[in-house]
Amino acid sequence: MSCYPKLNGKTMIMGVGAPRAGTSWLFQFLRTYDEIACSPIKEVHYFDTRYVPHLSGDWNRDFELATAEALLAKPHSVHGGKSRLRRIKAYREALIDRVRMDYCPEGYLDHFDRLCGSDQKYLCEITPAYMMLQADHFRKVEALFSAHDIKLKIIFLMRDPASRHWSQLKYQQARGKIEDARAELEKSFESSVLYERTRYDKTITELEKAFPANMLFYGFYENLFSSETVAAIQKFLGLPAKPASFDQVINRSVKTKSIDENSFGRLRDHYAEVYDFCQSRFGDRLPEEWRD
């Protein structure tokens, strides 16, 4: 018998990637639904740190530091008043939940059990690093939810591989992790992290070993911000139709000069296997921007 009766019959909406492919925008849109209990932490990084820690970075350490800083911070009552304080409180509690997950096997479901209201039908988190999981890991994810009568729906968003790679570098510059995206471009060809998070062919292959087609939704950044794609996502999840705002930019990249045509061509060659796989797999569904 499930020890989470409040979660029985719910549906977990899990975004598994890719980075810089519109996942933050999608998460913000899903948060507008009263029917969905979204984690205050968009990227929970539970399954990647559990199953592929060698690829997931230092997220455990980062969450512990973020928790300490959030608990020590003194929130200022400006621009939002009580509502802002409620958001800060929810975020602090979520961070504590996340740190607990590293030490308590039940911590992940405990987090959503605490968040989920009786009238909510869905749970949600989007962690792009989950795209690096293998089929046996995805099966373990599904087993965790099915053991508690929780259905699973997977969303995988993709972006033109060369553009995704370049956008990631610009984002790293915006966050102060690198000084200049253009200067780092040559070195980035050797980055296993950038490479693995752009291997959509591997992710799709592993997903389809683990899940039937009706549990998977594939979308593309280039046409994500459209009523047609939003309607397709709503239909896939069984959500009521509602309009989305396409004006808000989430996690904007730093403005910098575009890379030259030769460098972009080298990036396309770098991900030749990904382009070939996606062309074969999706055919006319593949956005025009992906084509030569």
Short mmCIF file of C-alpha atoms in Angstrom, two decimals, residues 114-239:
data_model
loop_
_atom_site.label_atom_id
_atom_site.label_comp_id
_atom_site.label_asym_id
_atom_site.label_seq_id
_atom_site.Cartn_x
_atom_site.Cartn_y
_atom_site.Cartn_z
CA ARG A 114 3.76 18.42 1.18
CA LEU A 115 3.12 20.66 -1.83
CA CYS A 116 0.13 18.92 -3.36
CA GLY A 117 -3.36 20.08 -2.48
CA SER A 118 -6.33 17.72 -2.47
CA ASP A 119 -7.81 19.38 -5.57
CA GLN A 120 -4.59 19.25 -7.59
CA LYS A 121 -4.28 16.48 -10.16
CA TYR A 122 -0.70 17.03 -11.28
CA LEU A 123 2.82 17.34 -9.91
CA CYS A 124 5.59 19.01 -11.89
CA GLU A 125 9.31 19.54 -12.05
CA ILE A 126 11.63 20.16 -15.00
CA THR A 127 15.31 19.25 -14.75
CA PRO A 128 17.09 19.34 -18.14
CA ALA A 129 19.97 17.26 -16.76
CA TYR A 130 17.61 14.27 -16.66
CA MET A 131 18.23 13.91 -20.39
CA MET A 132 21.52 12.21 -19.47
CA LEU A 133 19.79 9.30 -17.74
CA GLN A 134 19.85 5.86 -19.32
CA ALA A 135 16.92 3.52 -19.92
CA ASP A 136 17.41 1.56 -16.70
CA HIS A 137 17.42 4.82 -14.77
CA PHE A 138 14.20 5.96 -16.45
CA ARG A 139 12.63 2.61 -15.56
CA LYS A 140 13.55 3.17 -11.91
CA VAL A 141 11.99 6.64 -12.08
CA GLU A 142 8.77 5.17 -13.47
CA ALA A 143 8.81 2.38 -10.87
CA LEU A 144 9.04 4.92 -8.05
CA PHE A 145 5.91 6.69 -9.25
CA SER A 146 3.91 3.61 -10.24
CA ALA A 147 4.51 2.09 -6.80
CA HIS A 148 2.43 4.97 -5.44
CA ASP A 149 -0.16 4.98 -8.24
CA ILE A 150 1.33 8.13 -9.81
CA LYS A 151 1.20 8.34 -13.59
CA LEU A 152 4.19 9.76 -15.45
CA LYS A 153 4.26 12.08 -18.46
CA ILE A 154 7.63 13.02 -19.99
CA ILE A 155 8.30 16.21 -21.97
CA PHE A 156 11.54 16.56 -23.92
CA LEU A 157 12.19 19.89 -25.62
CA MET A 158 15.00 20.25 -28.14
CA ARG A 159 16.72 23.14 -29.89
CA ASP A 160 18.88 23.29 -32.99
CA PRO A 161 22.09 21.68 -31.62
CA ALA A 162 24.54 24.34 -32.81
CA SER A 163 22.27 27.14 -31.56
CA ARG A 164 21.78 25.36 -28.23
CA HIS A 165 25.54 25.03 -27.76
CA TRP A 166 26.12 28.72 -28.49
CA SER A 167 23.19 29.80 -26.30
CA GLN A 168 24.64 27.78 -23.42
CA LEU A 169 27.94 29.63 -23.72
CA LYS A 170 26.18 33.00 -23.74
CA TYR A 171 24.16 31.97 -20.69
CA GLN A 172 27.34 30.98 -18.87
CA GLN A 173 28.74 34.40 -19.66
CA ALA A 174 25.59 36.09 -18.37
CA ARG A 175 25.95 34.18 -15.08
CA GLY A 176 29.62 35.06 -14.76
CA LYS A 177 30.87 31.51 -15.20
CA ILE A 178 32.98 32.48 -18.21
CA GLU A 179 34.25 35.89 -19.25
CA ASP A 180 33.59 35.80 -22.97
CA ALA A 181 31.48 33.31 -24.91
CA ARG A 182 33.31 33.92 -28.18
CA ALA A 183 36.69 33.39 -26.54
CA GLU A 184 35.49 30.12 -24.98
CA LEU A 185 34.02 28.72 -28.18
CA GLU A 186 37.11 26.81 -29.32
CA LYS A 187 37.63 25.24 -25.92
CA SER A 188 33.96 24.32 -25.70
CA PHE A 189 34.32 21.75 -28.49
CA GLU A 190 36.07 19.58 -25.89
CA SER A 191 33.35 19.99 -23.24
CA SER A 192 31.74 16.65 -22.41
CA VAL A 193 28.98 18.44 -20.48
CA LEU A 194 27.95 20.57 -23.46
CA TYR A 195 28.20 17.58 -25.75
CA GLU A 196 26.18 15.16 -23.62
CA ARG A 197 23.44 17.73 -23.07
CA THR A 198 23.03 18.10 -26.81
CA ARG A 199 22.94 14.41 -27.72
CA TYR A 200 19.21 14.25 -28.32
CA ASP A 201 19.70 11.03 -30.24
CA LYS A 202 20.95 9.28 -27.12
CA THR A 203 18.18 10.68 -24.93
CA ILE A 204 15.40 9.71 -27.34
CA THR A 205 16.82 6.21 -27.73
CA GLU A 206 16.97 5.71 -23.95
CA LEU A 207 13.52 7.21 -23.39
CA GLU A 208 11.95 4.93 -25.97
CA LYS A 209 13.57 1.87 -24.43
CA ALA A 210 11.87 2.74 -21.15
CA PHE A 211 8.51 4.29 -22.05
CA PRO A 212 5.68 3.75 -24.54
CA ALA A 213 4.95 6.52 -27.03
CA ASN A 214 1.87 7.76 -25.15
CA MET A 215 4.07 8.79 -22.21
CA LEU A 216 6.42 10.93 -24.31
CA PHE A 217 6.09 14.40 -25.82
CA TYR A 218 8.79 15.78 -28.10
CA GLY A 219 8.84 19.50 -28.79
CA PHE A 220 11.13 22.04 -30.39
CA TYR A 221 12.25 25.42 -29.10
CA GLU A 222 11.86 26.98 -32.54
CA ASN A 223 8.07 26.47 -32.54
CA LEU A 224 7.42 26.20 -28.81
CA PHE A 225 6.13 29.76 -28.51
CA SER A 226 2.99 29.21 -30.55
CA SER A 227 -0.63 28.47 -29.81
CA GLU A 228 -0.38 25.24 -31.81
CA THR A 229 2.45 23.79 -29.72
CA VAL A 230 0.87 24.90 -26.45
CA ALA A 231 -2.39 23.23 -27.49
CA ALA A 232 -0.48 20.02 -28.30
CA ILE A 233 1.15 20.05 -24.85
CA GLN A 234 -2.21 20.66 -23.18
CA LYS A 235 -3.76 17.77 -25.09
CA PHE A 236 -0.85 15.46 -24.21
CA LEU A 237 -1.17 16.27 -20.51
CA GLY A 238 -4.96 16.39 -20.43
CA LEU A 239 -4.97 20.01 -19.27
#
